[in-house]
C-alpha positions as a LaTeX table, in Angstrom:
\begin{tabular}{lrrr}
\hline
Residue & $x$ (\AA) & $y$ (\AA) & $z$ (\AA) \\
\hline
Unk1 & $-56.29$ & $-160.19$ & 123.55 \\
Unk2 & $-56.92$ & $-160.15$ & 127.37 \\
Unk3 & $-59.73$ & $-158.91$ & 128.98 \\
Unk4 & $-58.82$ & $-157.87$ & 132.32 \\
Unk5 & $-61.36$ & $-157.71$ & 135.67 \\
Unk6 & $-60.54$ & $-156.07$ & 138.54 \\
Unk7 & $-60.63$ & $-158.06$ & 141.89 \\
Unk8 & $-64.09$ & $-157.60$ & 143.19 \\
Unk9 & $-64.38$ & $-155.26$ & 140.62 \\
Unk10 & $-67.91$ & $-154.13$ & 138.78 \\
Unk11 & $-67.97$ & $-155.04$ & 134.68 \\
Unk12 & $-67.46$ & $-151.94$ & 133.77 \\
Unk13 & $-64.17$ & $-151.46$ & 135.07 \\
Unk14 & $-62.68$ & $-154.16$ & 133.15 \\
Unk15 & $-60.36$ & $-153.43$ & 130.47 \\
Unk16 & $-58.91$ & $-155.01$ & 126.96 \\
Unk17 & $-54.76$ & $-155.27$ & 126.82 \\
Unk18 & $-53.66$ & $-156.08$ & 123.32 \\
Unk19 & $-50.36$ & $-158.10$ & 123.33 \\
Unk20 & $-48.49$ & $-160.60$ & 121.57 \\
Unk21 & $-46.48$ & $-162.98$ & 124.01 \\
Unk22 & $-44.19$ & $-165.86$ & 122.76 \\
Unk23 & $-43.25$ & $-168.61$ & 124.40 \\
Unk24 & $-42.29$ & $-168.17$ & 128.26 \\
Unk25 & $-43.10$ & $-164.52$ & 127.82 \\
Unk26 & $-44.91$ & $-162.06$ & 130.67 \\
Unk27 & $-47.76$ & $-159.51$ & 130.12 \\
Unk28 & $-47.08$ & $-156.35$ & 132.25 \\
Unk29 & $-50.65$ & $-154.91$ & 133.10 \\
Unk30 & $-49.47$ & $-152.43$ & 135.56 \\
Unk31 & $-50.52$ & $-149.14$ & 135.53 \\
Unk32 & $-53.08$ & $-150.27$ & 132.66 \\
Unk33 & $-55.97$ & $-149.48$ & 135.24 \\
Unk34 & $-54.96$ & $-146.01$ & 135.87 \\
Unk35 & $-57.93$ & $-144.28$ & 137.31 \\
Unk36 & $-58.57$ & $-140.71$ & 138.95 \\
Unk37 & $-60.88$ & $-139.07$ & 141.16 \\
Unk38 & $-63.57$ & $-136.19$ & 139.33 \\
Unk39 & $-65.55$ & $-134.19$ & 141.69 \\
Unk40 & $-67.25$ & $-130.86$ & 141.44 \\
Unk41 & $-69.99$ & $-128.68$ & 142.28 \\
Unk42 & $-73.52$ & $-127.70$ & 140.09 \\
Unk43 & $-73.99$ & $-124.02$ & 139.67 \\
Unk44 & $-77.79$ & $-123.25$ & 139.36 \\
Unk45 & $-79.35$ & $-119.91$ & 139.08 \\
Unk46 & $-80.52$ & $-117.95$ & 141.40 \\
Unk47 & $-83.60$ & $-118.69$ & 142.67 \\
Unk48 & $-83.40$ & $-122.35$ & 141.53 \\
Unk49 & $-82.67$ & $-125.11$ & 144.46 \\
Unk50 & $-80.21$ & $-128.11$ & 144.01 \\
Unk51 & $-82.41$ & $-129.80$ & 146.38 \\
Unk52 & $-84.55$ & $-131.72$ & 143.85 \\
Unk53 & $-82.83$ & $-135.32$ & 142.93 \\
Unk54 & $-80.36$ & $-135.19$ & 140.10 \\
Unk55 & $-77.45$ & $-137.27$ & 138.92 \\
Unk56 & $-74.29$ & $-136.11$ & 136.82 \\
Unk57 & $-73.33$ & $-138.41$ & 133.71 \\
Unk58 & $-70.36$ & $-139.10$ & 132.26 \\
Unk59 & $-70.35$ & $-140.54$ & 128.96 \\
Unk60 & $-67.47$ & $-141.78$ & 126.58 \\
Unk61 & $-66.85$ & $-142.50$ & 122.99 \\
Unk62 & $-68.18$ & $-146.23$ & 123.22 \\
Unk63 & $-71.37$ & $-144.92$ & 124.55 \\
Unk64 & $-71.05$ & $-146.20$ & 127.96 \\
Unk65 & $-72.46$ & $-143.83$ & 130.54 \\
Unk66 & $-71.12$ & $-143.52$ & 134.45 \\
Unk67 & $-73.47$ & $-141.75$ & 136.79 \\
Unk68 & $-73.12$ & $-140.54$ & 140.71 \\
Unk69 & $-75.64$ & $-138.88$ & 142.26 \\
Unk70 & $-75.66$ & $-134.75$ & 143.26 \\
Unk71 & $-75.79$ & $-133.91$ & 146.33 \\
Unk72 & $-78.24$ & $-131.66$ & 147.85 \\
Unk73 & $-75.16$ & $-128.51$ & 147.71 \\
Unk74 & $-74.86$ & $-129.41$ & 144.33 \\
Unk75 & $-71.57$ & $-131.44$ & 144.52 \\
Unk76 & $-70.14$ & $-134.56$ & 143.36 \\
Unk77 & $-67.87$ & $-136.99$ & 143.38 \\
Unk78 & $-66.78$ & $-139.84$ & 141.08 \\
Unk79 & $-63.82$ & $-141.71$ & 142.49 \\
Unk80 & $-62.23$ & $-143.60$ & 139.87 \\
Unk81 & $-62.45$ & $-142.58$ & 136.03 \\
Unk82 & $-60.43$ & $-143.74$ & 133.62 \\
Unk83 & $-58.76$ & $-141.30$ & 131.67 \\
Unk84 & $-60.65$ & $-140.17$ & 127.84 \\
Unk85 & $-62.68$ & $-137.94$ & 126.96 \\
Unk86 & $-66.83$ & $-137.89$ & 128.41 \\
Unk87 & $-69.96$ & $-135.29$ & 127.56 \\
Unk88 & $-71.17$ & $-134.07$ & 131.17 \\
Unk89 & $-74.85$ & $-134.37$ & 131.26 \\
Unk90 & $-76.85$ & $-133.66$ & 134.78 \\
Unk91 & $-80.57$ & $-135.38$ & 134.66 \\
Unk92 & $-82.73$ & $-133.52$ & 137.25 \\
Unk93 & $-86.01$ & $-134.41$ & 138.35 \\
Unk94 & $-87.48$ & $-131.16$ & 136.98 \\
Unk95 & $-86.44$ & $-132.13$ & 133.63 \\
Unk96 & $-86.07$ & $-128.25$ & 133.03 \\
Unk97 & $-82.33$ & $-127.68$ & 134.32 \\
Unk98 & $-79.37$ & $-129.05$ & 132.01 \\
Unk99 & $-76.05$ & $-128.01$ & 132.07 \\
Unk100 & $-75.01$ & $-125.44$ & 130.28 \\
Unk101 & $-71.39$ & $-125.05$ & 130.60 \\
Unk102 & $-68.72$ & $-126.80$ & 132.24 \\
Unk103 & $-65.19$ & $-125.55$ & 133.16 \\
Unk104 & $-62.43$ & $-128.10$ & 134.64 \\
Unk105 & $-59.16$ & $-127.37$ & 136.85 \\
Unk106 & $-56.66$ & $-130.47$ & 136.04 \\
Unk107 & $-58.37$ & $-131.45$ & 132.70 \\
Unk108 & $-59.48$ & $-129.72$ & 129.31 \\
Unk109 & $-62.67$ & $-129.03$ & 128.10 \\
Unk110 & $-64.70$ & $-128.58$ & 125.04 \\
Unk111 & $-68.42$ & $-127.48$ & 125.02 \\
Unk112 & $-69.62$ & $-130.16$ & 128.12 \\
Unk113 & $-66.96$ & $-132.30$ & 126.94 \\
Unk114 & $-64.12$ & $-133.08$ & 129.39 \\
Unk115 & $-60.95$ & $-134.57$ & 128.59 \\
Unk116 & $-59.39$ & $-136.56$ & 131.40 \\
Unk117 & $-55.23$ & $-137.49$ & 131.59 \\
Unk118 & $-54.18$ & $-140.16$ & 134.20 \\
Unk119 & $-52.34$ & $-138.68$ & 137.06 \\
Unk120 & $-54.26$ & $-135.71$ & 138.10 \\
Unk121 & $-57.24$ & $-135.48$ & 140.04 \\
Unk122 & $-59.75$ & $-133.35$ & 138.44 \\
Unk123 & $-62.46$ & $-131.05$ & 139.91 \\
Unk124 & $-65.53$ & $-129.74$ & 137.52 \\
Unk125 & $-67.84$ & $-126.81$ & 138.00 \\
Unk126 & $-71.17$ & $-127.19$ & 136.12 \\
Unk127 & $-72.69$ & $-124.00$ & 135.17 \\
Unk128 & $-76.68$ & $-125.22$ & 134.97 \\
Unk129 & $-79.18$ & $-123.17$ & 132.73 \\
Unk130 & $-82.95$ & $-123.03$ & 133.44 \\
Unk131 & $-85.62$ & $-123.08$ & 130.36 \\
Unk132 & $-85.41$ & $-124.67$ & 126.92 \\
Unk133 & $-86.28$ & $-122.56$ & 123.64 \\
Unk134 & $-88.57$ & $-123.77$ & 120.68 \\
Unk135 & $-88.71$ & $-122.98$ & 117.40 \\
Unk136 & $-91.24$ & $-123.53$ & 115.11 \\
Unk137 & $-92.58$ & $-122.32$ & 111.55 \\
Unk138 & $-92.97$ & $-123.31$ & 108.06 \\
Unk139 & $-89.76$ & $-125.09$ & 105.39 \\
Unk140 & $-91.12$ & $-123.33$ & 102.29 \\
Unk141 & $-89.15$ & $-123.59$ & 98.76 \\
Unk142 & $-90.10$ & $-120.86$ & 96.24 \\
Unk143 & $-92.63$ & $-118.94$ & 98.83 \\
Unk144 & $-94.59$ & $-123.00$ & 99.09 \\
Unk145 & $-95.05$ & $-124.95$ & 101.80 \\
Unk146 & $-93.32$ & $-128.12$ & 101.44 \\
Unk147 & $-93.76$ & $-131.88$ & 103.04 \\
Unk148 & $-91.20$ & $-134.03$ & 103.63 \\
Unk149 & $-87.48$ & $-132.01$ & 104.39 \\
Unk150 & $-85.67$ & $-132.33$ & 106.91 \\
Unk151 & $-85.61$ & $-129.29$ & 109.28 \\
Unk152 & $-82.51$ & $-129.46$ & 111.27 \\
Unk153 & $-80.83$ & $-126.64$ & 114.41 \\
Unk154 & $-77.17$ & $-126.74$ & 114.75 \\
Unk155 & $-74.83$ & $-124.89$ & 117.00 \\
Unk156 & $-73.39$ & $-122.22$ & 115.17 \\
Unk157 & $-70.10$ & $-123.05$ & 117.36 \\
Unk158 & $-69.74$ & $-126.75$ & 116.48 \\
Unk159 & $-69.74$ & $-127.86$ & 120.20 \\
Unk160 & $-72.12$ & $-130.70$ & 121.82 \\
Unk161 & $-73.54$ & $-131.34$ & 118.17 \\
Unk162 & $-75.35$ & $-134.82$ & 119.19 \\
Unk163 & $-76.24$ & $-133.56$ & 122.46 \\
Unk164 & $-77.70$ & $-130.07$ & 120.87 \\
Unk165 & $-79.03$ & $-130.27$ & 117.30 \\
Unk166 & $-82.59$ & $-130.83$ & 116.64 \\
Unk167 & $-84.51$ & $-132.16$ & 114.27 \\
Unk168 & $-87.83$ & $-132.67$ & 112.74 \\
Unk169 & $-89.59$ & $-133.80$ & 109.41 \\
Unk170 & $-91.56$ & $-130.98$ & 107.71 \\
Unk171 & $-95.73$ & $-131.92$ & 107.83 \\
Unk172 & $-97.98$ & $-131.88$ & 104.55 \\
Unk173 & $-98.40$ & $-127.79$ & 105.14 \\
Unk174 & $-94.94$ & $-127.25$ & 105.37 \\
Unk175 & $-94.98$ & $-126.76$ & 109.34 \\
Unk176 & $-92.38$ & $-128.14$ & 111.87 \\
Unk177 & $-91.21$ & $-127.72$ & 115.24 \\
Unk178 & $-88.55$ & $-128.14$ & 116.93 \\
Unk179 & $-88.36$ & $-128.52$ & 121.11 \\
Unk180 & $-86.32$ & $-128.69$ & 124.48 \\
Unk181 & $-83.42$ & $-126.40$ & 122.51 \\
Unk182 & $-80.46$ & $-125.33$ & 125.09 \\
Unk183 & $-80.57$ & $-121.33$ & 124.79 \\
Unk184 & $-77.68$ & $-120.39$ & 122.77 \\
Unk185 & $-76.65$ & $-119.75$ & 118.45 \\
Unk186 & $-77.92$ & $-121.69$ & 116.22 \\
Unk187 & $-78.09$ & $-122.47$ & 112.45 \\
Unk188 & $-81.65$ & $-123.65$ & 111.42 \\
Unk189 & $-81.28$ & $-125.38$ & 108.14 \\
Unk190 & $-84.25$ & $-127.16$ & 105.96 \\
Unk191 & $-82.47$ & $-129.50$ & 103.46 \\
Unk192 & $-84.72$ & $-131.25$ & 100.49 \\
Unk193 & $-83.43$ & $-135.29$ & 100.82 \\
Unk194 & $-81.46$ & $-134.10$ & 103.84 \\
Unk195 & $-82.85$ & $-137.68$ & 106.09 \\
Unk196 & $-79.50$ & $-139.22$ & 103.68 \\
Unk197 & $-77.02$ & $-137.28$ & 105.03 \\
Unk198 & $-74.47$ & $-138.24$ & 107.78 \\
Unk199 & $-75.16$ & $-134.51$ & 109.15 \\
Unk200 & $-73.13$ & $-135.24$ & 112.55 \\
Unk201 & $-69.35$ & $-135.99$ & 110.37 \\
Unk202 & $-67.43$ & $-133.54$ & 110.59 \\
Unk203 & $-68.27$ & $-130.96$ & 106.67 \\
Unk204 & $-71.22$ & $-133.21$ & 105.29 \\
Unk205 & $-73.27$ & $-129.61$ & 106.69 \\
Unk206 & $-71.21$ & $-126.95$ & 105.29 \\
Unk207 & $-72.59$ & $-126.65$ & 102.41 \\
Unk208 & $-76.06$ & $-125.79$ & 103.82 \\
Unk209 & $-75.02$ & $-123.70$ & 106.75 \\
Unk210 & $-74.13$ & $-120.06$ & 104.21 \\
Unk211 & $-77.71$ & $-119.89$ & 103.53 \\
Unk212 & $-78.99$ & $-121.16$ & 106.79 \\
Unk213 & $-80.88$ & $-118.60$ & 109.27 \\
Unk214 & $-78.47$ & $-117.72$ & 112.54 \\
Unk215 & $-80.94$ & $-117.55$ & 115.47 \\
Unk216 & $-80.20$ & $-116.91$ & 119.30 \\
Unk217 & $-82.54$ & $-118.97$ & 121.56 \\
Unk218 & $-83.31$ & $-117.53$ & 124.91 \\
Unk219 & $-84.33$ & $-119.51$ & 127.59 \\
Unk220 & $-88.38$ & $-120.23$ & 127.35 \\
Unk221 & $-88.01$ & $-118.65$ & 123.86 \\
Unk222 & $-90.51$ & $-119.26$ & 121.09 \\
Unk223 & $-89.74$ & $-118.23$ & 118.07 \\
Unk224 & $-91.46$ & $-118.62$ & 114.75 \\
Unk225 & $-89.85$ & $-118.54$ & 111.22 \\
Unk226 & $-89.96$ & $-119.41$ & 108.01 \\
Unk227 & $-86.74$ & $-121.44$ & 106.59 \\
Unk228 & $-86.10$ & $-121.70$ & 102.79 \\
Unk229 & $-85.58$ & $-125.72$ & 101.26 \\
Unk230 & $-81.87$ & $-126.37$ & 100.08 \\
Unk231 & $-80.90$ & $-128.84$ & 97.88 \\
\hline
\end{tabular}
C-alpha cells in the first residue's frame, strides 16, 4: 500500500494506491489524483441577505469535511474535489438558514447529496430555507404517559436521514421535544427499547413507520402531538 502526497500538497489531498509490484516492477499513479473544480451560487429568500459570513461544506463517506467560504453574492468555488459522493451543508452565522435543496449541472444529486465523476467541472445551486420547525408532545402507550422511549422524526422520503432525523428520550411524564427540524414530511415514531436499534441502516425502521404519524413541518412551525409507543 502507498500513500501518496502531493508536491506541496495539504494532508488531505493525499491518497492510498493499492498495488502489488514484483520484482523490477513500476506503479503507474497517473491520473490517480483526478480532481475537478465545484462552484455555485446560494439561493436565499427574499428578504434574507447573503451578506452575513457563511461557509459551504462538503462532506464524504469517511467523514472528512472540505469547506470554502461564500461569498457575499452567495457564490462559491472549490477548485479541486476529488470525485465521490459529499452532503452539501452551508453554516451561516445566523444559525437560522440551511440549505434546503441542491440541484447540480455536470453531477447527480440526491437530497443535498452530490455525486461527483472525474472529468467534468461541476456547478451547484443551493436553494437555502429560512426557519426550523419543532415538535413536541407526549409518547403515550395505552392513553399513559410513558418514560424512557425513544421518540424519533424521519423523512418520509428517505433523503439526508443523518443530516435530518431527530431524536429525543421521552421524560418521566411522557413529554419530549424535538428541535431545529428542516421544514418538510416527516414520520414521527416513538419505539419502546428503540435506543438498540441501528435506525439509520437501510429497513431496521420499516417496521415502525405504518403506524407512525406523517407530519409536514413548516418553517417556525410548532406543533404538538401525541405519538403512540411501538414495540
Amino acid at each position: 500500500t502507498l500513500h501518496l502526497n502531493e508536491v506541496g500538497g495539504h494532508p488531505e489531498n493525499s491518497r492510498t494506491l493499492e498495488a502489488s509490484v514484483n520484482d523490477g516492477g513500476t506503479v503507474d499513479a497517473r491520473g490517480s489524483g483526478t480532481r475537478v473544480a465545484v462552484s455555485g451560487k446560494a439561493i436565499f429568500p427574499a428578504g434574507v441577505s447573503a451578506e452575513m459570513s457563511g461557509q459551504v461544506v462538503l462532506a464524504d463517506a469517511g467523514g472528512r469535511n472540505r469547506g470554502t467560504q461564500l461569498e457575499k453574492d452567495g457564490t462559491f468555488a472549490f477548485p479541486a474535489v476529488r470525485p465521490g459522493t459529499y452532503r452539501v451543508t452551508v453554516n451561516m452565522q445566523d444559525q437560522k438558514s440551511y440549505a434546503s435543496r441542491v440541484a447540480a449541472n455536470g453531477a447527480k444529486t440526491n437530497g443535498r447529496e452530490v455525486t461527483i465523476a472525474s472529468g467534468e467541472n461541476v456547478n451547484l445551486t443551493i436553494a437555502m430555507g429560512l426557519g426550523f420547525g419543532q415538535v413536541m408532545g407526549f409518547a403515550k402507550h395505552d392513553g399513559k404517559p410513558t418514560a424512557g422511549v425513544m421518540v424519533i422524526l424521519v423523512p418520509e422520503s428517505g433523503q439526508n436521514m443523518e443530516e435530518d432525523t431527530r431524536m429525543d428520550q421521552s421524560d418521566s411524564d411522557g413529554t419530549f421535544a424535538l428541535a431545529r427540524i428542516i421544514p418538510g414530511k416527516y414520520v414521527l415514531m416513538a419505539i419502546a427499547n428503540g435506543w438498540d436499534l441501528e435506525w439509520a441502516r437501510p429497513g431496521v425502521l420499516t417496521p415502525y413507520l405504518a403506524k407512525g404519524q406523517v407530519l409536514q413541518i413548516g418553517a417556525n412551525e410548532k406543533k404538538e402531538v401525541t405519538v403512540a409507543v411501538q414495540g
